[in-house]
Amino acid sequence: MLQDSAPLELDDAFMQDPHSVYTRLNAEGSAHRVMMPPGVPVCGGLPVWLITGYEEVRSALADPRLSTDLNRTDRLFAQNEPDRNKRGAFSSALATHMLHSDPPDHTRLRKLVNKAFTSRAIEKLRPEIEQITGELLAALPDEDPVDLLDAFAFPLPIRVICLLLGVPLEEQENFKSWSKALVSGDSPAATAAASTAMIEYLGDLIERKRRTPTDDVLAALVSARDVDDRLTETELVSMAFLLFIGGHETTVNTLGNGTLHLMRNLDQWEALRQDRSLLPGAVEEFLRLESPLKHATFRCATEDLRIGDTEIPAGDFVLLALASANRDPERFGDPHTLDVRRPTGGHVAFGHGIHYCLGAPLARMEAQIAFGALLDTFPAMRLAVDPEDVRWRTSTLIRGLHSLPVRLNCP
């Protein structure tokens, strides 16, 4: 059936508490007409189909009729809103990557970086990740409260992904502000400014690696561009951007969201403190309960298709609610409750199908190391604010906190 009612706007109330909205929508079906917030670059104010049910989301993630191709979606955005560039649209110089492409381009681009992110390759980084984690925790200020996001959860994955990409330590400071502006900026102008700054920086870094090759993932991509001609210059810059954002935002939000829920459920914190063998499963539970991405990247229907009992016309945009799928009561018992002993598996926090998160092994390892170190170093850590006072970043993509004030050594 087609929905004729006015679309629900994904406003700030939704950003702060999406799960109550998902719960209400799920009771009505699996496909819902919603309106993107006006301030979102490129797609602000456009109607989309929001898919919420677990089975429907998982199936749609692997459906080839739902295209992520940037050229296709950009043309349709232009038809719906010809003046989108006046609003500081997100630059295609950072968006021409594998998450915004379909096969065969997607297959070609993903093959270039697959080897660097296998579980075996990531395991070799364990000693360096443990060292970075220890250094950051040792450097935390003695005074309380401490913003755990700013002092630990943000710099840890930034340093790790910059290690992989070969970004000098002294040049990493700007990446946090760029990432925040690009993923959940306060305005299209802020997004555009961060986009321009990052394009310039990555272009300069690539040129330096051309002149003086290094042993890292970005240098290997430069070689693939220059020697084998397997990607364009724009794809090279976009791939570097994607690896940074993908390797950074997922872990930041997993650490912040997981810590918040542990502080809200101290019996679960104590269970992990007593039994570290629960940590791998606990990380999967954090990913399920408060997925670091609320939604997958935009899809566009290439033909008429049915999702649940709803007919979606060709050319319509589709937004897949990963966070809703991961709390679907039809798939997960007591879905709104944190249970570090819950049987693992089944969540779609990292997606499904050909766009399954390349950095999943890295994010899992970082999270396990980070939470283990927090439990060892600050077993009495507690929230320094009322849980209801924390604020979530305004983004239709990610689910992450603005800050997370904690007291590290509560009596």
mmCIF file of C-alpha atoms in Angstrom, residues 75-266:
data_model
loop_
_atom_site.group_PDB
_atom_site.id
_atom_site.type_symbol
_atom_site.label_atom_id
_atom_site.label_comp_id
_atom_site.label_asym_id
_atom_site.label_seq_id
_atom_site.Cartn_x
_atom_site.Cartn_y
_atom_site.Cartn_z
ATOM 1 C CA ARG A 75 20.675 13.668 -10.014
ATOM 2 C CA LEU A 76 17.515 12.949 -8.057
ATOM 3 C CA PHE A 77 18.480 15.361 -5.293
ATOM 4 C CA ALA A 78 18.976 18.011 -7.987
ATOM 5 C CA GLN A 79 15.510 17.332 -9.425
ATOM 6 C CA ASN A 80 13.931 17.678 -5.970
ATOM 7 C CA GLU A 81 15.962 20.709 -4.915
ATOM 8 C CA PRO A 82 17.890 22.473 -7.711
ATOM 9 C CA ASP A 83 19.420 25.043 -5.321
ATOM 10 C CA ARG A 84 20.982 22.464 -2.991
ATOM 11 C CA ASN A 85 24.532 23.724 -3.719
ATOM 12 C CA LYS A 86 23.622 27.110 -2.256
ATOM 13 C CA ARG A 87 23.236 25.384 1.104
ATOM 14 C CA GLY A 88 26.840 24.206 1.338
ATOM 15 C CA ALA A 89 26.283 20.745 -0.091
ATOM 16 C CA PHE A 90 28.673 18.013 0.944
ATOM 17 C CA SER A 91 31.453 17.915 -1.654
ATOM 18 C CA SER A 92 31.470 15.029 -4.127
ATOM 19 C CA ALA A 93 35.271 15.149 -3.835
ATOM 20 C CA LEU A 94 34.806 13.411 -0.472
ATOM 21 C CA ALA A 95 31.796 11.302 -1.413
ATOM 22 C CA THR A 96 33.004 9.389 -4.488
ATOM 23 C CA HIS A 97 33.832 6.232 -2.556
ATOM 24 C CA MET A 98 32.658 2.638 -2.271
ATOM 25 C CA LEU A 99 29.725 3.384 0.066
ATOM 26 C CA HIS A 100 28.324 5.590 -2.701
ATOM 27 C CA SER A 101 28.845 3.145 -5.545
ATOM 28 C CA ASP A 102 27.330 -0.043 -6.935
ATOM 29 C CA PRO A 103 29.109 -2.976 -8.582
ATOM 30 C CA PRO A 104 31.348 -3.112 -10.540
ATOM 31 C CA ASP A 105 32.858 0.149 -9.187
ATOM 32 C CA HIS A 106 32.154 -0.894 -5.618
ATOM 33 C CA THR A 107 33.884 -4.236 -6.149
ATOM 34 C CA ARG A 108 36.945 -2.560 -7.674
ATOM 35 C CA LEU A 109 37.287 0.000 -4.883
ATOM 36 C CA ARG A 110 36.742 -2.435 -2.024
ATOM 37 C CA LYS A 111 39.359 -4.856 -3.332
ATOM 38 C CA LEU A 112 41.971 -2.124 -3.039
ATOM 39 C CA VAL A 113 41.680 -1.971 0.756
ATOM 40 C CA ASN A 114 40.295 -5.373 1.771
ATOM 41 C CA LYS A 115 43.651 -6.847 2.779
ATOM 42 C CA ALA A 116 44.440 -4.015 5.189
ATOM 43 C CA PHE A 117 41.287 -4.670 7.223
ATOM 44 C CA THR A 118 41.155 -8.451 7.554
ATOM 45 C CA SER A 119 41.034 -9.849 11.082
ATOM 46 C CA ARG A 120 44.585 -11.179 10.672
ATOM 47 C CA ALA A 121 45.937 -7.817 9.513
ATOM 48 C CA ILE A 122 44.145 -5.946 12.295
ATOM 49 C CA GLU A 123 45.416 -8.352 14.957
ATOM 50 C CA LYS A 124 48.968 -7.224 14.170
ATOM 51 C CA LEU A 125 47.975 -3.758 15.389
ATOM 52 C CA ARG A 126 46.987 -4.974 18.853
ATOM 53 C CA PRO A 127 50.255 -3.992 20.633
ATOM 54 C CA GLU A 128 50.151 -0.475 19.192
ATOM 55 C CA ILE A 129 46.448 -0.024 20.039
ATOM 56 C CA GLU A 130 47.112 -1.204 23.595
ATOM 57 C CA GLN A 131 50.013 1.256 23.869
ATOM 58 C CA ILE A 132 47.927 4.187 22.575
ATOM 59 C CA THR A 133 45.096 3.240 24.945
ATOM 60 C CA GLY A 134 47.439 3.150 27.924
ATOM 61 C CA GLU A 135 49.010 6.491 27.028
ATOM 62 C CA LEU A 136 45.633 8.208 26.738
ATOM 63 C CA LEU A 137 44.341 6.830 30.038
ATOM 64 C CA ALA A 138 47.568 7.767 31.816
ATOM 65 C CA ALA A 139 47.213 11.322 30.506
ATOM 66 C CA LEU A 140 43.676 11.840 31.825
ATOM 67 C CA PRO A 141 43.502 14.789 34.227
ATOM 68 C CA ASP A 142 43.278 14.097 37.943
ATOM 69 C CA GLU A 143 40.433 16.503 38.527
ATOM 70 C CA ASP A 144 36.803 15.437 38.114
ATOM 71 C CA PRO A 145 34.677 15.468 36.106
ATOM 72 C CA VAL A 146 36.404 14.408 32.886
ATOM 73 C CA ASP A 147 34.749 14.394 29.466
ATOM 74 C CA LEU A 148 35.559 10.823 28.483
ATOM 75 C CA LEU A 149 34.650 11.489 24.853
ATOM 76 C CA ASP A 150 37.002 14.428 24.431
ATOM 77 C CA ALA A 151 39.879 12.961 26.448
ATOM 78 C CA PHE A 152 39.696 9.307 25.412
ATOM 79 C CA ALA A 153 36.963 8.080 23.052
ATOM 80 C CA PHE A 154 37.737 10.600 20.295
ATOM 81 C CA PRO A 155 41.569 10.559 20.298
ATOM 82 C CA LEU A 156 41.922 6.767 20.498
ATOM 83 C CA PRO A 157 40.376 5.845 17.124
ATOM 84 C CA ILE A 158 41.785 9.002 15.505
ATOM 85 C CA ARG A 159 45.315 7.964 16.432
ATOM 86 C CA VAL A 160 44.703 4.377 15.310
ATOM 87 C CA ILE A 161 43.228 5.222 11.906
ATOM 88 C CA CYS A 162 45.871 7.896 11.350
ATOM 89 C CA LEU A 163 48.477 5.231 12.112
ATOM 90 C CA LEU A 164 46.982 3.077 9.364
ATOM 91 C CA LEU A 165 46.784 5.966 6.901
ATOM 92 C CA GLY A 166 50.225 7.331 7.732
ATOM 93 C CA VAL A 167 49.092 10.716 9.095
ATOM 94 C CA PRO A 168 51.845 12.307 11.225
ATOM 95 C CA LEU A 169 50.906 12.607 14.893
ATOM 96 C CA GLU A 170 51.404 16.380 14.920
ATOM 97 C CA GLU A 171 48.848 16.774 12.098
ATOM 98 C CA GLN A 172 46.024 14.822 13.705
ATOM 99 C CA GLU A 173 44.549 17.576 15.872
ATOM 100 C CA ASN A 174 42.181 18.975 13.223
ATOM 101 C CA PHE A 175 40.603 15.623 12.406
ATOM 102 C CA LYS A 176 38.256 15.660 15.401
ATOM 103 C CA SER A 177 36.692 19.029 14.531
ATOM 104 C CA TRP A 178 36.482 18.132 10.837
ATOM 105 C CA SER A 179 34.764 14.855 11.632
ATOM 106 C CA LYS A 180 32.204 16.481 13.932
ATOM 107 C CA ALA A 181 31.382 19.155 11.350
ATOM 108 C CA LEU A 182 31.110 16.695 8.465
ATOM 109 C CA VAL A 183 28.992 14.118 10.275
ATOM 110 C CA SER A 184 26.870 16.291 12.564
ATOM 111 C CA GLY A 185 27.665 19.909 11.792
ATOM 112 C CA ASP A 186 25.611 22.776 13.145
ATOM 113 C CA SER A 187 25.034 24.194 9.667
ATOM 114 C CA PRO A 188 25.588 23.475 5.971
ATOM 115 C CA ALA A 189 28.203 26.240 5.987
ATOM 116 C CA ALA A 190 30.183 24.474 8.722
ATOM 117 C CA THR A 191 29.965 21.230 6.762
ATOM 118 C CA ALA A 192 31.176 22.938 3.594
ATOM 119 C CA ALA A 193 34.093 24.586 5.413
ATOM 120 C CA ALA A 194 35.200 21.294 6.966
ATOM 121 C CA SER A 195 34.802 19.567 3.610
ATOM 122 C CA THR A 196 37.053 22.131 1.897
ATOM 123 C CA ALA A 197 39.671 21.943 4.649
ATOM 124 C CA MET A 198 39.794 18.161 4.546
ATOM 125 C CA ILE A 199 40.027 18.033 0.742
ATOM 126 C CA GLU A 200 42.975 20.423 0.852
ATOM 127 C CA TYR A 201 44.705 18.498 3.625
ATOM 128 C CA LEU A 202 44.227 15.066 2.023
ATOM 129 C CA GLY A 203 45.382 16.388 -1.352
ATOM 130 C CA ASP A 204 48.549 17.734 0.247
ATOM 131 C CA LEU A 205 49.144 14.486 2.180
ATOM 132 C CA ILE A 206 48.736 12.438 -0.996
ATOM 133 C CA GLU A 207 51.261 14.609 -2.825
ATOM 134 C CA ARG A 208 53.760 14.149 0.010
ATOM 135 C CA LYS A 209 53.345 10.380 -0.205
ATOM 136 C CA ARG A 210 53.947 10.557 -3.946
ATOM 137 C CA ARG A 211 57.230 12.350 -3.347
ATOM 138 C CA THR A 212 58.278 10.209 -0.394
ATOM 139 C CA PRO A 213 56.512 6.817 -0.323
ATOM 140 C CA THR A 214 55.702 5.385 3.121
ATOM 141 C CA ASP A 215 54.540 2.001 4.388
ATOM 142 C CA ASP A 216 50.845 2.562 5.083
ATOM 143 C CA VAL A 217 47.391 2.075 3.562
ATOM 144 C CA LEU A 218 47.171 5.535 1.972
ATOM 145 C CA ALA A 219 50.587 5.148 0.308
ATOM 146 C CA ALA A 220 49.402 1.825 -1.142
ATOM 147 C CA LEU A 221 46.314 3.553 -2.551
ATOM 148 C CA VAL A 222 48.503 6.288 -4.072
ATOM 149 C CA SER A 223 50.539 3.560 -5.762
ATOM 150 C CA ALA A 224 47.365 1.919 -7.077
ATOM 151 C CA ARG A 225 46.329 5.267 -8.532
ATOM 152 C CA ASP A 226 49.692 6.154 -10.068
ATOM 153 C CA VAL A 227 51.060 2.761 -11.114
ATOM 154 C CA ASP A 228 48.060 0.549 -11.820
ATOM 155 C CA ASP A 229 45.508 3.293 -12.585
ATOM 156 C CA ARG A 230 42.831 1.436 -10.599
ATOM 157 C CA LEU A 231 41.157 4.539 -9.209
ATOM 158 C CA THR A 232 40.760 8.182 -10.132
ATOM 159 C CA GLU A 233 42.261 11.089 -8.204
ATOM 160 C CA THR A 234 38.820 11.974 -6.833
ATOM 161 C CA GLU A 235 38.284 8.350 -5.767
ATOM 162 C CA LEU A 236 41.675 8.402 -4.054
ATOM 163 C CA VAL A 237 40.796 11.446 -1.927
ATOM 164 C CA SER A 238 37.314 10.071 -1.222
ATOM 165 C CA MET A 239 38.693 6.684 -0.183
ATOM 166 C CA ALA A 240 41.095 8.335 2.267
ATOM 167 C CA PHE A 241 38.187 10.321 3.702
ATOM 168 C CA LEU A 242 35.960 7.243 4.018
ATOM 169 C CA LEU A 243 38.645 5.223 5.778
ATOM 170 C CA PHE A 244 39.177 8.038 8.244
ATOM 171 C CA ILE A 245 35.491 8.678 8.989
ATOM 172 C CA GLY A 246 34.531 5.000 8.938
ATOM 173 C CA GLY A 247 37.481 3.960 11.068
ATOM 174 C CA HIS A 248 36.901 6.773 13.534
ATOM 175 C CA GLU A 249 33.202 7.562 14.026
ATOM 176 C CA THR A 250 32.112 3.955 14.533
ATOM 177 C CA THR A 251 34.583 3.387 17.364
ATOM 178 C CA VAL A 252 34.028 6.793 19.005
ATOM 179 C CA ASN A 253 30.312 6.165 19.257
ATOM 180 C CA THR A 254 30.666 2.537 20.336
ATOM 181 C CA LEU A 255 32.905 3.638 23.225
ATOM 182 C CA GLY A 256 30.713 6.567 24.243
ATOM 183 C CA ASN A 257 27.375 4.801 23.876
ATOM 184 C CA GLY A 258 28.581 1.622 25.549
ATOM 185 C CA THR A 259 30.042 3.517 28.511
ATOM 186 C CA LEU A 260 26.830 5.507 28.970
ATOM 187 C CA HIS A 261 24.734 2.343 29.128
ATOM 188 C CA LEU A 262 27.187 0.660 31.510
ATOM 189 C CA MET A 263 27.037 3.674 33.803
ATOM 190 C CA ARG A 264 23.246 3.478 33.664
ATOM 191 C CA ASN A 265 23.417 -0.237 34.499
ATOM 192 C CA LEU A 266 26.146 -0.669 37.087
#
